[in-house]
Amino acid sequence: MNLNHIVDTYINYNSSKNKIFTPTKTYLLMGLSYESENPQNKVLSISYNCFECAGSVTNNDTVVEYKGYKVVIITDSIENKSFLYKSFKNIKPSKTFQTAPINKNIIYDSPVHLGIRFDDKGKIYFICMGNKTKEIKQMLGLKSDLEDCLD
């Protein structure tokens, strides 16, 4: 699994579809966790938010910069954070930033996130990005018969 290729594809896809998707207006959220059903497998999640939108970035979050984008990294373990640092190339540390507070009385419309499940050898076996799954799968160069959320 080439994490940079996945992030580049996500950036290219969204920046071609959305005028707000630029390094000055949006930041990325990248999560990595163990799959609950099968803990040797991992779940990668990538999404984005605008700097002016409500969010919950704290001083305790890990923020890196990649191709001008701030990337907030969220993991469920030290091992997964270490895995991301080894797998995600050409990043540099960045400072945290403030977002507008989340109002619990408002239901927010969040962008579709990219979810990828892969095994302990890095082989992707599931992908989902809502109704954009087929297109992103093709852009990533994945086989059309790879299991996804549209099946």
Short mmCIF file of C-alpha atoms in Angstrom, two decimals:
data_model
loop_
_atom_site.label_atom_id
_atom_site.label_comp_id
_atom_site.label_asym_id
_atom_site.label_seq_id
_atom_site.Cartn_x
_atom_site.Cartn_y
_atom_site.Cartn_z
CA MET A 1 0.00 0.00 0.00
CA ASN A 2 1.41 3.37 -1.03
CA LEU A 3 0.02 5.90 1.44
CA ASN A 4 1.35 8.93 -0.45
CA HIS A 5 -0.36 7.73 -3.63
CA ILE A 6 -3.64 7.38 -1.71
CA VAL A 7 -3.35 10.88 -0.19
CA ASP A 8 -2.29 12.41 -3.53
CA THR A 9 -5.27 10.80 -5.25
CA TYR A 10 -7.64 12.03 -2.53
CA ILE A 11 -6.23 15.57 -2.86
CA ASN A 12 -6.38 15.51 -6.68
CA TYR A 13 -9.93 14.16 -6.68
CA ASN A 14 -11.29 16.71 -4.22
CA SER A 15 -9.38 19.72 -5.53
CA SER A 16 -10.77 19.04 -9.02
CA LYS A 17 -14.36 18.92 -7.69
CA ASN A 18 -14.38 21.56 -4.97
CA LYS A 19 -13.10 25.16 -5.13
CA ILE A 20 -12.66 25.32 -1.35
CA PHE A 21 -10.27 22.33 -1.40
CA THR A 22 -6.98 24.22 -1.28
CA PRO A 23 -4.16 24.24 1.32
CA THR A 24 -5.19 27.71 2.50
CA LYS A 25 -8.86 26.82 3.05
CA THR A 26 -8.92 23.16 4.06
CA TYR A 27 -7.03 20.68 6.18
CA LEU A 28 -6.98 16.91 6.03
CA LEU A 29 -7.93 14.46 8.76
CA MET A 30 -6.14 11.11 8.61
CA GLY A 31 -7.01 8.31 10.99
CA LEU A 32 -5.54 4.86 11.41
CA SER A 33 -6.94 2.23 13.73
CA TYR A 34 -7.00 -1.49 14.23
CA GLU A 35 -9.99 -3.24 12.70
CA SER A 36 -12.22 -4.34 15.58
CA GLU A 37 -13.24 -7.64 13.95
CA ASN A 38 -9.67 -8.60 13.04
CA PRO A 39 -7.04 -6.64 15.03
CA GLN A 40 -4.07 -7.49 12.78
CA ASN A 41 -5.81 -5.55 9.98
CA LYS A 42 -6.01 -1.76 9.86
CA VAL A 43 -8.55 0.87 8.83
CA LEU A 44 -7.31 4.06 7.17
CA SER A 45 -9.70 7.00 7.04
CA ILE A 46 -9.10 10.28 5.20
CA SER A 47 -11.40 13.28 5.23
CA TYR A 48 -11.15 17.05 5.19
CA ASN A 49 -12.62 20.13 6.80
CA CYS A 50 -12.35 23.86 6.20
CA PHE A 51 -10.36 26.04 8.59
CA GLU A 52 -13.39 28.30 9.12
CA CYS A 53 -15.75 25.37 9.79
CA ALA A 54 -16.57 23.90 13.18
CA GLY A 55 -14.07 21.24 14.23
CA SER A 56 -12.22 19.83 17.19
CA VAL A 57 -8.49 20.17 16.61
CA THR A 58 -6.67 20.39 19.95
CA ASN A 59 -3.14 21.17 21.07
CA ASN A 60 -2.71 17.45 21.79
CA ASP A 61 -3.35 16.44 18.18
CA THR A 62 -0.47 15.59 15.87
CA VAL A 63 -0.34 17.90 12.87
CA VAL A 64 2.01 17.50 9.91
CA GLU A 65 2.28 19.30 6.61
CA TYR A 66 2.12 17.56 3.24
CA LYS A 67 2.22 19.44 -0.06
CA GLY A 68 1.09 22.59 1.72
CA TYR A 69 -1.87 20.91 3.44
CA LYS A 70 -2.06 20.59 7.20
CA VAL A 71 -2.87 16.97 8.08
CA VAL A 72 -4.30 16.13 11.51
CA ILE A 73 -3.26 12.58 12.41
CA ILE A 74 -5.48 10.57 14.72
CA THR A 75 -4.62 7.01 15.73
CA ASP A 76 -5.76 4.50 18.31
CA SER A 77 -2.26 3.44 19.34
CA ILE A 78 1.42 4.40 19.39
CA GLU A 79 2.07 1.54 16.93
CA ASN A 80 -0.38 2.96 14.39
CA LYS A 81 1.06 6.47 14.76
CA SER A 82 4.53 5.03 14.18
CA PHE A 83 3.21 3.11 11.14
CA LEU A 84 1.84 6.34 9.64
CA TYR A 85 5.11 8.18 10.22
CA LYS A 86 7.04 5.39 8.47
CA SER A 87 4.54 5.05 5.61
CA PHE A 88 3.71 8.70 4.95
CA LYS A 89 6.72 10.22 3.15
CA ASN A 90 7.70 13.87 2.59
CA ILE A 91 5.87 15.24 5.63
CA LYS A 92 7.12 17.80 8.11
CA PRO A 93 5.90 18.73 11.57
CA SER A 94 3.39 21.56 11.75
CA LYS A 95 1.67 23.55 14.47
CA THR A 96 -1.86 22.90 15.66
CA PHE A 97 -4.51 25.47 14.84
CA GLN A 98 -7.85 26.64 16.13
CA THR A 99 -11.19 25.81 14.54
CA ALA A 100 -14.65 27.12 15.31
CA PRO A 101 -16.20 25.19 18.21
CA ILE A 102 -18.70 22.44 17.49
CA ASN A 103 -22.26 23.33 18.46
CA LYS A 104 -23.98 20.18 19.74
CA ASN A 105 -27.37 21.58 18.65
CA ILE A 106 -26.38 21.62 14.98
CA ILE A 107 -26.18 18.67 12.60
CA TYR A 108 -23.20 19.25 10.32
CA ASP A 109 -22.88 18.07 6.75
CA SER A 110 -19.43 16.52 6.51
CA PRO A 111 -17.64 15.56 3.30
CA VAL A 112 -17.51 11.94 2.22
CA HIS A 113 -14.48 10.30 3.75
CA LEU A 114 -12.27 7.71 2.13
CA GLY A 115 -12.09 4.47 4.10
CA ILE A 116 -9.60 1.74 3.24
CA ARG A 117 -9.08 -1.57 5.01
CA PHE A 118 -5.83 -3.45 4.57
CA ASP A 119 -4.13 -6.50 6.03
CA ASP A 120 -0.86 -6.83 7.93
CA LYS A 121 1.04 -7.12 4.63
CA GLY A 122 -0.43 -3.83 3.33
CA LYS A 123 -2.82 -5.49 0.87
CA ILE A 124 -6.00 -3.45 0.44
CA TYR A 125 -9.11 -5.63 0.63
CA PHE A 126 -11.91 -3.06 1.04
CA ILE A 127 -12.52 0.54 0.00
CA CYS A 128 -15.38 2.99 0.46
CA MET A 129 -15.98 6.63 -0.40
CA GLY A 130 -19.76 6.62 -0.61
CA ASN A 131 -21.16 7.16 -4.10
CA LYS A 132 -17.65 8.23 -5.24
CA THR A 133 -16.17 4.78 -4.54
CA LYS A 134 -16.09 3.52 -8.12
CA GLU A 135 -14.34 6.66 -9.35
CA ILE A 136 -11.74 6.79 -6.55
CA LYS A 137 -11.07 3.06 -6.90
CA GLN A 138 -10.30 3.58 -10.58
CA MET A 139 -8.12 6.65 -9.87
CA LEU A 140 -6.12 4.62 -7.33
CA GLY A 141 -5.56 1.90 -9.92
CA LEU A 142 -7.32 -0.76 -7.82
CA LYS A 143 -9.01 -3.75 -9.40
CA SER A 144 -12.66 -3.20 -10.19
CA ASP A 145 -13.63 -6.39 -8.33
CA LEU A 146 -12.08 -5.22 -5.04
CA GLU A 147 -14.76 -5.38 -2.37
CA ASP A 148 -16.37 -2.02 -1.63
CA CYS A 149 -19.38 -0.47 0.05
CA LEU A 150 -21.38 -0.41 -3.17
CA ASP A 151 -21.61 -4.23 -3.38
#
